[in-house]
XYZ file of C-alpha atoms in Angstrom:
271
model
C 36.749 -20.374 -28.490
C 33.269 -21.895 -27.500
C 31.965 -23.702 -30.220
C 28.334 -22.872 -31.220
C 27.424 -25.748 -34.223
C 25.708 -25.014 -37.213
C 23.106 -24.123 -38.848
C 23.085 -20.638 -37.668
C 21.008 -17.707 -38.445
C 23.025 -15.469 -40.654
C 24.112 -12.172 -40.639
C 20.973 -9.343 -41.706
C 20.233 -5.955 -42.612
C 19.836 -5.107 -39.133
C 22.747 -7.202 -37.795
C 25.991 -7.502 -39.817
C 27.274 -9.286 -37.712
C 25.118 -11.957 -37.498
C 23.200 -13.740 -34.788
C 25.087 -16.585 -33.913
C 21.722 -18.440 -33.088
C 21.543 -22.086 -33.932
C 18.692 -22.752 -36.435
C 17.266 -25.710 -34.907
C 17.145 -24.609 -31.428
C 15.223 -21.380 -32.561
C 12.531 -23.307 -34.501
C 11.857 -25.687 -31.820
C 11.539 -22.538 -29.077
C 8.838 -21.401 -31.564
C 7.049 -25.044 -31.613
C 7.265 -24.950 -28.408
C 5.515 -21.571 -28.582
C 3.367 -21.938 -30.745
C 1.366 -25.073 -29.279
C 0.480 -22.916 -26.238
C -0.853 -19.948 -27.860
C 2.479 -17.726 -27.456
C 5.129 -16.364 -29.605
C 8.038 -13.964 -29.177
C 6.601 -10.839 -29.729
C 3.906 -11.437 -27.758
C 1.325 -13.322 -24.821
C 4.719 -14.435 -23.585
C 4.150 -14.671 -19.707
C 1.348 -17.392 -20.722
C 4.061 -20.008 -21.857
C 4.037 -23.095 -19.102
C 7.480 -24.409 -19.287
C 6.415 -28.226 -17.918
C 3.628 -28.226 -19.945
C 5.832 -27.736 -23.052
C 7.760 -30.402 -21.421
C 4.479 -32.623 -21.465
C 3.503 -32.035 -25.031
C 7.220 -32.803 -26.312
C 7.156 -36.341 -23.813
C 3.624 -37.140 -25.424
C 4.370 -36.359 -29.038
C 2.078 -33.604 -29.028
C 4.650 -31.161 -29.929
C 7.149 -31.773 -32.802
C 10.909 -32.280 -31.392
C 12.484 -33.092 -34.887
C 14.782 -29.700 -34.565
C 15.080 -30.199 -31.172
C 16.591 -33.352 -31.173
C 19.323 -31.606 -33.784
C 19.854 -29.650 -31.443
C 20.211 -31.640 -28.504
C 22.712 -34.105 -30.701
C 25.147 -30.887 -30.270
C 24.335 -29.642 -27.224
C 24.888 -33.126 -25.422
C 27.636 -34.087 -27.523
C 30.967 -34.246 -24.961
C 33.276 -33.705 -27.645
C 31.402 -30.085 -28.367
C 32.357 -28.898 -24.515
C 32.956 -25.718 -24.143
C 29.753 -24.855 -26.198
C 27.341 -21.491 -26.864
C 24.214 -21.391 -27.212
C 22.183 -18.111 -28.144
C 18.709 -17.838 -28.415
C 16.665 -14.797 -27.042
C 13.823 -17.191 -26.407
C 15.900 -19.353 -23.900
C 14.677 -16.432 -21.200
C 11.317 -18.162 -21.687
C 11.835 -21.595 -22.363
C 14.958 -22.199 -20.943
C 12.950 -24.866 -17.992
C 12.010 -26.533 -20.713
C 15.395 -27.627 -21.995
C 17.192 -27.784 -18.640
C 16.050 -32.007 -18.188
C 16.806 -32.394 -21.577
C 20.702 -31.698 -20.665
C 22.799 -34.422 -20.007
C 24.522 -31.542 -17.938
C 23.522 -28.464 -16.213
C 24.074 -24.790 -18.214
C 25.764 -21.739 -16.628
C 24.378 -18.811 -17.663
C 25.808 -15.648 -18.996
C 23.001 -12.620 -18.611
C 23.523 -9.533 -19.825
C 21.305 -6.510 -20.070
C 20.919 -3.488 -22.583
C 19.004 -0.212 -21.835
C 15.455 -0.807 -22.526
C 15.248 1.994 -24.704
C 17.870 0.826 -27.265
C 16.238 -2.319 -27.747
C 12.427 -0.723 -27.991
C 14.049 1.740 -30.319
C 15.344 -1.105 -32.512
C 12.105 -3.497 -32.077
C 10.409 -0.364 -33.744
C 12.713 0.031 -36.802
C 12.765 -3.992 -37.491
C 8.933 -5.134 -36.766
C 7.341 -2.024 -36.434
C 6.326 -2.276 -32.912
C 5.605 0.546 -30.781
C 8.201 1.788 -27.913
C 5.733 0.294 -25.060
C 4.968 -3.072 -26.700
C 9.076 -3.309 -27.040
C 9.490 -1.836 -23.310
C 7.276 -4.384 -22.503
C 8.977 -7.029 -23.928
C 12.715 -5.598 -22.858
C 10.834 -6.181 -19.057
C 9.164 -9.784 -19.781
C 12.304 -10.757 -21.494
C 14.755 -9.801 -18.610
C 12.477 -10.717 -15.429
C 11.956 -14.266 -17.239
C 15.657 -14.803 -17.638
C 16.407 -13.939 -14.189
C 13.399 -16.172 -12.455
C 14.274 -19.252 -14.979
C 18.380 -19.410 -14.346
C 17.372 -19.225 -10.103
C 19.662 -21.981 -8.744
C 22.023 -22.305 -12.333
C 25.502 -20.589 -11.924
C 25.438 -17.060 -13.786
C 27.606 -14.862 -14.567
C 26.601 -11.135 -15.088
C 27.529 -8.350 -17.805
C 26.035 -5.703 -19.639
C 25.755 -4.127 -23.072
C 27.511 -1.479 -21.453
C 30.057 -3.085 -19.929
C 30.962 -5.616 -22.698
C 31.259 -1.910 -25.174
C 33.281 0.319 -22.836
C 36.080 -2.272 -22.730
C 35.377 -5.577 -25.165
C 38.849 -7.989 -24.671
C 38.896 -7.470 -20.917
C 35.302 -7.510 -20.561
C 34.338 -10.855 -22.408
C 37.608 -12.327 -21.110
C 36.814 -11.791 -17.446
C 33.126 -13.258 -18.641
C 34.954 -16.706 -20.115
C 37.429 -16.604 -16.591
C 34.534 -16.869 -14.438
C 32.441 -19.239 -16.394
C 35.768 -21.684 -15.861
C 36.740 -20.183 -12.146
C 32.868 -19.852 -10.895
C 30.423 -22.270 -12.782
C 33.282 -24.839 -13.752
C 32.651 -25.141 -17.183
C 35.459 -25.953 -19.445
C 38.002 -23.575 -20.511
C 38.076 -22.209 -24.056
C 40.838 -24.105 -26.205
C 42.398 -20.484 -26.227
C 42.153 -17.085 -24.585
C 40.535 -13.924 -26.863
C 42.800 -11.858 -28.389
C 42.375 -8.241 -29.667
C 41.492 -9.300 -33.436
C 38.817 -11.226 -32.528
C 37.118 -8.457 -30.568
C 37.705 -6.208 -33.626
C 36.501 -8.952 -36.171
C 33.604 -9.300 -33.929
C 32.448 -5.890 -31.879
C 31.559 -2.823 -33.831
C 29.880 -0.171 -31.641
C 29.132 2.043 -34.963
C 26.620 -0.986 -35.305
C 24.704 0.284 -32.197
C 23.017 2.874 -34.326
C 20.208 3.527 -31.218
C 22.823 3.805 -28.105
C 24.778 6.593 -30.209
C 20.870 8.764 -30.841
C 20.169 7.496 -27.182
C 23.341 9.209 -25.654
C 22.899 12.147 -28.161
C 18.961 12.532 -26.652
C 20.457 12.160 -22.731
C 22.023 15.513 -22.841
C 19.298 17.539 -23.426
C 16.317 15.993 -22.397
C 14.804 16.611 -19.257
C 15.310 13.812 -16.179
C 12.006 11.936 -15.128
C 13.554 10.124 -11.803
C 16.333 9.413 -10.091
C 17.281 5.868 -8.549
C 19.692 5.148 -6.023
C 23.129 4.679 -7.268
C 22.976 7.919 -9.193
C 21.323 6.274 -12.029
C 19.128 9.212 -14.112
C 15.939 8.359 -15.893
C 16.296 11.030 -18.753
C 12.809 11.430 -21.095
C 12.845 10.471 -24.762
C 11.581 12.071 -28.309
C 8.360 10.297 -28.772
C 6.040 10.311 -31.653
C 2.801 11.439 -29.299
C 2.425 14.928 -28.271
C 3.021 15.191 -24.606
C -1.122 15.456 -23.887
C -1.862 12.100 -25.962
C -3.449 9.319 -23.841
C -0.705 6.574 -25.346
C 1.993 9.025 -24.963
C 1.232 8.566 -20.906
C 0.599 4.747 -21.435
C 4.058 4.710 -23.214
C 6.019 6.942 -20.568
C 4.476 4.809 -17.708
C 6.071 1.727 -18.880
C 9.114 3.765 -19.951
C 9.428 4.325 -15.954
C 8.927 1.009 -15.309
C 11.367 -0.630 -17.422
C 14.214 1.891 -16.427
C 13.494 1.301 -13.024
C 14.360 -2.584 -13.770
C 17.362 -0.953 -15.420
C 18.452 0.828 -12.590
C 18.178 -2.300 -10.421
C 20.133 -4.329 -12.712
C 22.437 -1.747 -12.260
C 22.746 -1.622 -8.610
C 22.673 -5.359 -7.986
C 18.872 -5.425 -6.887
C 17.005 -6.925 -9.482
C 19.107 -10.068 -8.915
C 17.643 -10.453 -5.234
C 15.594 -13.715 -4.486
C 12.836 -11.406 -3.088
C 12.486 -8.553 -5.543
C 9.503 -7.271 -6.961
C 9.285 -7.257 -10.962
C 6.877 -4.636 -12.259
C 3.365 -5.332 -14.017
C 4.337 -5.075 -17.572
């Protein structure tokens, strides 16, 4: 029911169902980007959200796609909106004064494995450049929405039970940050049209891998750091670079789990 504009990015090889990202808004994260020296995959803690704001205010930086986008995103009559954009963890300051009014924010998590697993497969990273990333991503999308309304899910708990899940999402985006109720509640067909979890090819081999492989830690809460098949032999110097950051990205995991990443005072890890 929230409306999310065109052009979007359509559906790919590695997601059939498409990524329900606006076009513009994606190209002008990446201008944004790219003017500083930074780009998604990569030098990402470098980007300087009010100096992005500078360059657009002094014409340094292109804005054609993000005035597109800002035509939808400000338009009244698009209310309730959507707008998806992995690069809004990082640039999301940028956009904020931009908005005739202020976003709530829906964050939710996946394991950190998953997502290095499938970073690997689609660009050929390695698993500690995309457990790097999985961290960056996640602790800049927590420190940027500080002070927005938010309202908090995981992978998890949006695949263990979809139409009561994503509803109780859209009832406290209306109940908690006041934003404007969808013209209609979700039904079953839409999570079925929509939600596939034979599409999450890396949680089914991650699950398979968690009950036989040996547990690295243990965080409060009861939540198990199990190891993973790597390419390097267990001796190799970037098989302990890779497990190191493994630790550290689960242990971000586990807090998001718990409730304690979310704290004003917590401590984000050195990626």
């Amino acid at each position: 029911g929230y409306r999310v504009g065109a052009p979007l990015i359509g559906a790919a090889e590695d997601n059939e169902k498409g990524f329900f990202e606006r076009i513009d808004v994606v190209l002008q994260n990446d201008e944004f980007m790219k003017l500083q020296d930074v780009w998604w995959g990569g030098n990402l803690r470098a980007y300087d959200w009010e100096k992005a704001l500078r360059d657009k205010e002094s014409g340094a930086v292109k804005f054609k796609e993000g005035e597109r986008g800002l035509r939808f995103l400000n338009d009244p009559a698009n209310s309730p909106w959507l707008q998806k954009d992995p690069r809004m963890c990082i640039t999301l300051k940028t956009w904020i004064p931009l908005l005739d009014r202020e976003p709530a924010v829906v964050f939710t998590y996946r394991h950190p494995l998953e997502v290095a697993l499938s970073l690997k497969k689609r660009q050929k990273f390695t698993i500690e450049h995309g457990l790097r990333l999985w961290i960056i991503y996640n602790m800049r999308a927590v420190q940027n929405s500080v002070g927005l309304c938010r309202v908090l899910s995981s992978n998890e708990e949006i695949l263990s039970n979809p139409l009561e899940e994503i509803q109780r999402i859209a009832d406290d985006l209306t109940t908690k940050c006041n934003v404007k109720a969808a013209p209609r509640r979700l039904q079953q067909a839409d999570v079925d049209k929509f939600i596939d979890p034979n599409l999450q090819h890396n949680k089914k081999k991650r699950q398979q891998d968690d009950s036989t492989m040996r547990v690295l830690e243990e965080h409060p809460g009861g939540c198990i750091v199990r190891d993973f098949h790597s390419e390097y032999e267990e001796s190799h110097p970037k098989r302990q670079v890779e497990l190191a950051m493994y630790k550290k990205a689960m242990k971000v995991f586990c807090d998001f789990k718990s409730g304690k990443a979310y704290e004003p005072e917590y401590e984000w890890p050195e990626p």
